[in-house]
Amino acid sequence: MIRNRFAAIAATTAAAALLLTACNAADDAASAAREGAGSALQSLNFGSGTAKQNNAAPGTGDWATRPGKPASKPAAKKWVQLSASSAGDLDPVVVNGAGFTLYRFDKDTADPSRSNCSGECATTWPPVLVAPGGKIFVDGVAKSDVGVVKRDDGNLQVTIGGWPVYRFSKDLEPGDTNGQGVGGTWFGVTPDGQKAGAAEAPEQGGDGTAAPASSVTLSDEINFGDPSEGLAGSGCQNVGRDDSASSLQASGALKIWSGKDCKGESKVVQGNIADLNSIGFDDRISSVFLG
């Protein structure tokens, strides 16, 4: 019996040692990531005001594409501008040097800073990247709230209040806010890293805050009657028929638009909506944004 007791104590001690080793390894990795980001931040330069006020050469830096062209996967630039401004119904919200709205993602983390948007996600939501030794112009954004985080591909992504920031590929003109509320997880970012327009909560058709919907069924009649059409996938999906939609079913949050290609009037919804008129949206839906 004494031998068994000693064996149990030894096993418990070994398990505790393994757990402590694992915890220390995780702490060391997090500490190394923080130190790496800190070193990268120290290598950057800050300028007060806009890039233009600082005589930055036209056509350099800030990766924003020309108005009318969707954002594409960016390369790290020598300078990035962060300006406190207003866009659509969002006031304040941070925009870049070309006036395009910047966003934050609820599935990222701010402490420690961590981006969880890569691959296809990063194509739809291109991260704001700055080259090592580059410059960040701050206009209405406190330098103390600005940082960088090293992405898995080694690029440095700009953060505000610890949150990695992005653009939205469906914002085609300065001042567009088509990414606001998408999936119930994407929001414009304020100068201190908070959610811009956070009061704009999804219309509830279920319980709590849902994950982004990957499919939706649109019905011509209220209470989900036939005929109906199903859409699935990710990104902007156009409705294939010309009939109106009076109700929808979705296992998550999505954004609906009155026009094709995710343009026109929009609204963030969540779950099943038995009568779209009840939430103040016209019964014509021409496109939706999924995923």
Tab-separated table of C-alpha atoms in Angstrom:
chain	number	residue	atom	x	y	z
A	1	MET	CA	0.000	0.000	0.000
A	2	ILE	CA	2.906	2.346	0.856
A	3	ARG	CA	4.491	1.526	-2.514
A	4	ASN	CA	1.217	2.411	-4.311
A	5	ARG	CA	0.977	5.686	-2.392
A	6	PHE	CA	4.531	6.650	-3.405
A	7	ALA	CA	3.747	5.728	-7.024
A	8	ALA	CA	0.646	7.942	-6.988
A	9	ILE	CA	2.623	10.843	-5.523
A	10	ALA	CA	5.340	10.400	-8.161
A	11	ALA	CA	2.775	10.335	-10.968
A	12	THR	CA	1.095	13.468	-9.661
A	13	THR	CA	4.452	15.243	-9.355
A	14	ALA	CA	5.403	14.256	-12.913
A	15	ALA	CA	2.058	15.497	-14.285
A	16	ALA	CA	2.444	18.785	-12.442
A	17	ALA	CA	5.956	19.169	-13.848
A	18	LEU	CA	4.700	18.545	-17.390
A	19	LEU	CA	1.883	21.059	-16.922
A	20	LEU	CA	4.311	23.652	-15.567
A	21	THR	CA	6.662	23.048	-18.504
A	22	ALA	CA	3.794	23.500	-20.978
A	23	CYS	CA	2.653	26.692	-19.260
A	24	ASN	CA	6.189	28.066	-19.232
A	25	ALA	CA	6.565	27.245	-22.941
A	26	ALA	CA	3.323	29.052	-23.756
A	27	ASP	CA	4.364	32.019	-21.640
A	28	ASP	CA	7.783	32.076	-23.332
A	29	ALA	CA	6.167	32.019	-26.791
A	30	ALA	CA	3.799	34.857	-25.885
A	31	SER	CA	6.675	36.826	-24.362
A	32	ALA	CA	8.796	36.295	-27.484
A	33	ALA	CA	5.934	37.469	-29.688
A	34	ARG	CA	5.523	40.610	-27.579
A	35	GLU	CA	9.246	41.291	-27.646
A	36	GLY	CA	9.337	40.799	-31.425
A	37	ALA	CA	6.445	43.203	-31.959
A	38	GLY	CA	8.027	45.661	-29.550
A	39	SER	CA	11.317	45.598	-31.452
A	40	ALA	CA	9.466	46.074	-34.737
A	41	LEU	CA	7.541	49.012	-33.295
A	42	GLN	CA	10.763	50.664	-32.138
A	43	SER	CA	12.079	50.422	-35.704
A	44	LEU	CA	9.112	52.439	-37.034
A	45	ASN	CA	8.889	56.197	-37.255
A	46	PHE	CA	5.861	58.301	-36.392
A	47	GLY	CA	4.759	61.564	-37.892
A	48	SER	CA	2.030	63.859	-36.590
A	49	GLY	CA	-0.596	64.904	-39.122
A	50	THR	CA	-1.366	63.535	-42.569
A	51	ALA	CA	1.061	62.158	-45.109
A	52	LYS	CA	0.401	65.188	-47.314
A	53	GLN	CA	1.184	67.586	-44.453
A	54	ASN	CA	4.449	65.696	-43.999
A	55	ASN	CA	5.281	66.033	-47.705
A	56	ALA	CA	5.155	62.300	-48.410
A	57	ALA	CA	5.721	61.650	-52.104
A	58	PRO	CA	2.426	61.125	-54.007
A	59	GLY	CA	1.774	57.544	-55.039
A	60	THR	CA	3.973	56.074	-52.334
A	61	GLY	CA	2.971	54.271	-49.168
A	62	ASP	CA	-0.627	53.700	-48.124
A	63	TRP	CA	-1.596	50.671	-50.181
A	64	ALA	CA	-5.212	51.751	-50.831
A	65	THR	CA	-6.244	51.136	-54.428
A	66	ARG	CA	-7.762	53.815	-56.626
A	67	PRO	CA	-11.435	54.639	-55.992
A	68	GLY	CA	-13.710	52.294	-57.921
A	69	LYS	CA	-11.254	49.406	-57.620
A	70	PRO	CA	-11.688	46.788	-54.895
A	71	ALA	CA	-8.947	46.347	-52.325
A	72	SER	CA	-6.555	43.528	-53.094
A	73	LYS	CA	-4.032	41.654	-51.013
A	74	PRO	CA	-1.552	44.402	-50.111
A	75	ALA	CA	2.189	44.516	-49.838
A	76	ALA	CA	3.876	46.209	-46.904
A	77	LYS	CA	4.379	49.899	-47.650
A	78	LYS	CA	6.910	52.455	-46.469
A	79	TRP	CA	4.197	54.553	-44.831
A	80	VAL	CA	0.640	54.223	-43.583
A	81	GLN	CA	-1.718	56.976	-42.488
A	82	LEU	CA	-4.250	56.649	-39.653
A	83	SER	CA	-6.738	59.513	-39.406
A	84	ALA	CA	-9.695	59.998	-37.068
A	85	SER	CA	-12.635	60.869	-39.301
A	86	SER	CA	-16.249	59.985	-40.101
A	87	ALA	CA	-17.609	57.653	-42.764
A	88	GLY	CA	-21.257	56.961	-43.436
A	89	ASP	CA	-22.977	56.716	-40.053
A	90	LEU	CA	-19.687	56.005	-38.257
A	91	ASP	CA	-18.306	58.935	-36.282
A	92	PRO	CA	-15.569	58.649	-35.206
A	93	VAL	CA	-13.852	55.980	-37.271
A	94	VAL	CA	-10.285	55.611	-38.517
A	95	VAL	CA	-9.575	55.947	-42.240
A	96	ASN	CA	-6.354	55.512	-44.181
A	97	GLY	CA	-4.511	58.007	-46.349
A	98	ALA	CA	-6.959	57.586	-49.234
A	99	GLY	CA	-9.993	57.981	-46.966
A	100	PHE	CA	-10.985	54.307	-46.882
A	101	THR	CA	-12.547	52.922	-43.702
A	102	LEU	CA	-10.434	50.654	-41.490
A	103	TYR	CA	-11.967	47.728	-39.595
A	104	ARG	CA	-11.326	45.387	-36.668
A	105	PHE	CA	-12.324	41.710	-36.320
A	106	ASP	CA	-13.959	40.291	-33.196
A	107	LYS	CA	-12.164	36.946	-33.644
A	108	ASP	CA	-8.765	38.652	-33.310
A	109	THR	CA	-7.300	39.450	-29.902
A	110	ALA	CA	-5.894	42.718	-28.580
A	111	ASP	CA	-3.948	41.491	-25.535
A	112	PRO	CA	-1.794	40.025	-26.852
A	113	SER	CA	-2.350	41.387	-30.365
A	114	ARG	CA	-3.145	38.514	-32.712
A	115	SER	CA	-4.680	38.305	-36.194
A	116	ASN	CA	-6.914	35.327	-36.916
A	117	CYS	CA	-7.690	36.398	-40.489
A	118	SER	CA	-5.545	34.756	-43.157
A	119	GLY	CA	-5.907	33.033	-46.510
A	120	GLU	CA	-9.262	33.785	-48.154
A	121	CYS	CA	-10.223	35.977	-45.200
A	122	ALA	CA	-7.204	38.214	-45.802
A	123	THR	CA	-8.177	38.558	-49.463
A	124	THR	CA	-11.647	39.804	-48.523
A	125	TRP	CA	-10.251	41.838	-45.617
A	126	PRO	CA	-6.718	42.919	-46.620
A	127	PRO	CA	-4.599	43.681	-43.540
A	128	VAL	CA	-2.968	47.091	-43.203
A	129	LEU	CA	0.753	46.333	-43.490
A	130	VAL	CA	3.785	48.528	-42.908
A	131	ALA	CA	7.363	47.733	-43.892
A	132	PRO	CA	10.056	47.380	-41.202
A	133	GLY	CA	11.559	50.806	-40.604
A	134	GLY	CA	8.525	52.442	-42.229
A	135	LYS	CA	6.517	55.429	-41.043
A	136	ILE	CA	3.028	55.752	-39.574
A	137	PHE	CA	1.358	59.164	-39.840
A	138	VAL	CA	-1.165	59.726	-37.051
A	139	ASP	CA	-3.857	62.380	-37.349
A	140	GLY	CA	-6.300	62.385	-34.429
A	141	VAL	CA	-5.048	58.964	-33.306
A	142	ALA	CA	-2.798	58.792	-30.246
A	143	LYS	CA	0.657	57.366	-30.952
A	144	SER	CA	0.357	55.396	-27.706
A	145	ASP	CA	-2.638	53.511	-29.142
A	146	VAL	CA	-0.792	52.461	-32.315
A	147	GLY	CA	1.327	49.357	-32.641
A	148	VAL	CA	2.178	46.455	-34.930
A	149	VAL	CA	1.837	42.683	-34.734
A	150	LYS	CA	3.854	40.170	-36.712
A	151	ARG	CA	1.582	38.023	-38.860
A	152	ASP	CA	2.253	34.341	-39.548
A	153	ASP	CA	3.736	35.300	-42.938
A	154	GLY	CA	6.219	37.641	-41.229
A	155	ASN	CA	4.568	40.902	-42.320
A	156	LEU	CA	3.903	43.662	-39.791
A	157	GLN	CA	0.219	44.517	-39.416
A	158	VAL	CA	-0.786	47.849	-37.892
A	159	THR	CA	-2.822	47.713	-34.678
A	160	ILE	CA	-4.969	50.305	-32.898
A	161	GLY	CA	-5.653	49.721	-29.223
A	162	GLY	CA	-4.028	46.330	-29.756
A	163	TRP	CA	-6.523	45.324	-32.476
A	164	PRO	CA	-5.126	44.454	-35.925
A	165	VAL	CA	-6.751	46.645	-38.601
A	166	TYR	CA	-7.964	45.842	-42.125
A	167	ARG	CA	-9.704	47.237	-45.177
A	168	PHE	CA	-12.777	45.693	-46.818
A	169	SER	CA	-12.614	44.629	-50.460
A	170	LYS	CA	-16.202	45.780	-51.113
A	171	ASP	CA	-15.476	49.375	-50.101
A	172	LEU	CA	-14.913	50.963	-53.517
A	173	GLU	CA	-15.033	54.664	-52.664
A	174	PRO	CA	-13.613	56.728	-49.790
A	175	GLY	CA	-16.249	56.889	-47.056
A	176	ASP	CA	-17.835	53.510	-47.885
A	177	THR	CA	-18.692	51.418	-44.814
A	178	ASN	CA	-19.970	48.231	-46.466
A	179	GLY	CA	-17.951	46.123	-44.040
A	180	GLN	CA	-19.712	47.485	-40.951
A	181	GLY	CA	-21.437	44.658	-39.068
A	182	VAL	CA	-20.614	41.946	-41.607
A	183	GLY	CA	-21.057	38.554	-39.979
A	184	GLY	CA	-21.684	40.294	-36.677
A	185	THR	CA	-17.883	40.318	-36.207
A	186	TRP	CA	-16.496	43.153	-38.378
A	187	PHE	CA	-16.742	46.783	-37.311
A	188	GLY	CA	-15.085	50.068	-38.153
A	189	VAL	CA	-12.343	50.852	-35.652
A	190	THR	CA	-12.351	53.998	-33.526
A	191	PRO	CA	-9.191	56.034	-32.779
A	192	ASP	CA	-8.743	54.124	-29.492
A	193	GLY	CA	-9.422	50.668	-30.941
A	194	GLN	CA	-13.077	50.300	-29.970
A	195	LYS	CA	-15.925	49.284	-32.294
A	196	ALA	CA	-17.267	52.200	-34.291
A	197	GLY	CA	-21.055	52.394	-34.293
A	198	ALA	CA	-21.248	49.487	-31.847
A	199	ALA	CA	-24.837	50.458	-31.082
A	200	GLU	CA	-25.698	49.061	-34.531
A	201	ALA	CA	-26.451	45.565	-33.272
A	202	PRO	CA	-27.749	42.833	-35.582
A	203	GLU	CA	-31.511	42.409	-35.758
A	204	GLN	CA	-32.200	39.375	-33.627
A	205	GLY	CA	-33.840	36.275	-35.006
A	206	GLY	CA	-32.162	33.926	-32.558
A	207	ASP	CA	-30.319	33.998	-29.250
A	208	GLY	CA	-27.319	36.198	-28.579
A	209	THR	CA	-24.652	37.038	-31.117
A	210	ALA	CA	-24.315	34.441	-33.845
A	211	ALA	CA	-21.297	33.456	-35.881
A	212	PRO	CA	-21.209	34.546	-39.528
A	213	ALA	CA	-23.740	32.682	-41.654
A	214	SER	CA	-22.396	30.573	-44.537
A	215	SER	CA	-25.817	30.069	-46.134
A	216	VAL	CA	-29.253	31.689	-46.272
A	217	THR	CA	-32.673	30.772	-47.638
A	218	LEU	CA	-34.755	33.655	-49.023
A	219	SER	CA	-38.517	33.156	-49.251
A	220	ASP	CA	-41.009	35.138	-51.333
A	221	GLU	CA	-43.650	34.901	-48.610
A	222	ILE	CA	-43.561	35.855	-44.945
A	223	ASN	CA	-43.074	33.025	-42.445
A	224	PHE	CA	-40.679	31.249	-44.835
A	225	GLY	CA	-43.238	30.250	-47.452
A	226	ASP	CA	-42.474	29.017	-50.977
A	227	PRO	CA	-41.101	29.770	-53.492
A	228	SER	CA	-37.638	30.207	-52.027
A	229	GLU	CA	-33.980	30.347	-53.032
A	230	GLY	CA	-30.877	29.215	-51.178
A	231	LEU	CA	-27.493	30.937	-51.312
A	232	ALA	CA	-24.256	29.558	-49.868
A	233	GLY	CA	-20.548	30.255	-49.803
A	234	SER	CA	-18.565	33.241	-48.616
A	235	GLY	CA	-18.413	36.856	-49.668
A	236	CYS	CA	-20.983	38.768	-51.708
A	237	GLN	CA	-23.679	36.599	-53.290
A	238	ASN	CA	-26.242	37.986	-55.745
A	239	VAL	CA	-29.839	36.791	-55.651
A	240	GLY	CA	-30.538	34.868	-58.837
A	241	ARG	CA	-34.212	35.676	-59.278
A	242	ASP	CA	-36.157	38.896	-59.693
A	243	ASP	CA	-38.899	38.076	-57.193
A	244	SER	CA	-38.999	39.863	-53.864
A	245	ALA	CA	-37.977	38.242	-50.598
A	246	SER	CA	-40.222	38.671	-47.579
A	247	SER	CA	-38.460	36.373	-45.087
A	248	LEU	CA	-35.143	34.629	-44.620
A	249	GLN	CA	-33.598	31.756	-42.698
A	250	ALA	CA	-29.945	31.741	-41.672
A	251	SER	CA	-27.894	29.969	-39.001
A	252	GLY	CA	-25.847	33.035	-38.164
A	253	ALA	CA	-25.335	36.709	-38.895
A	254	LEU	CA	-25.185	38.232	-42.367
A	255	LYS	CA	-25.595	41.529	-44.161
A	256	ILE	CA	-28.333	42.063	-46.751
A	257	TRP	CA	-28.319	44.652	-49.548
A	258	SER	CA	-31.029	46.180	-51.709
A	259	GLY	CA	-28.745	46.286	-54.775
A	260	LYS	CA	-26.638	43.785	-56.672
A	261	ASP	CA	-22.962	43.283	-55.781
A	262	CYS	CA	-23.584	44.370	-52.162
A	263	LYS	CA	-24.528	47.950	-52.968
A	264	GLY	CA	-27.424	50.171	-51.996
A	265	GLU	CA	-29.310	50.096	-48.702
A	266	SER	CA	-28.036	47.495	-46.256
A	267	LYS	CA	-28.843	45.952	-42.907
A	268	VAL	CA	-27.193	43.444	-40.582
A	269	VAL	CA	-29.482	40.579	-39.589
A	270	GLN	CA	-29.089	37.488	-37.484
A	271	GLY	CA	-30.913	34.178	-37.590
A	272	ASN	CA	-34.419	33.700	-38.975
A	273	ILE	CA	-36.477	36.774	-39.902
A	274	ALA	CA	-40.126	35.836	-40.508
A	275	ASP	CA	-41.083	39.236	-41.953
A	276	LEU	CA	-38.404	41.577	-43.281
A	277	ASN	CA	-40.817	44.494	-43.175
A	278	SER	CA	-40.918	44.092	-39.386
A	279	ILE	CA	-37.259	45.178	-39.156
A	280	GLY	CA	-37.737	48.126	-41.482
A	281	PHE	CA	-36.139	46.602	-44.565
A	282	ASP	CA	-37.772	46.696	-47.978
A	283	ASP	CA	-38.848	43.248	-49.087
A	284	ARG	CA	-36.467	43.296	-52.039
A	285	ILE	CA	-33.057	41.741	-51.367
A	286	SER	CA	-30.676	41.729	-54.327
A	287	SER	CA	-27.511	40.477	-52.637
A	288	VAL	CA	-26.144	39.193	-49.327
A	289	PHE	CA	-22.702	38.925	-47.747
A	290	LEU	CA	-21.978	35.517	-46.213
A	291	GLY	CA	-19.163	34.131	-44.105
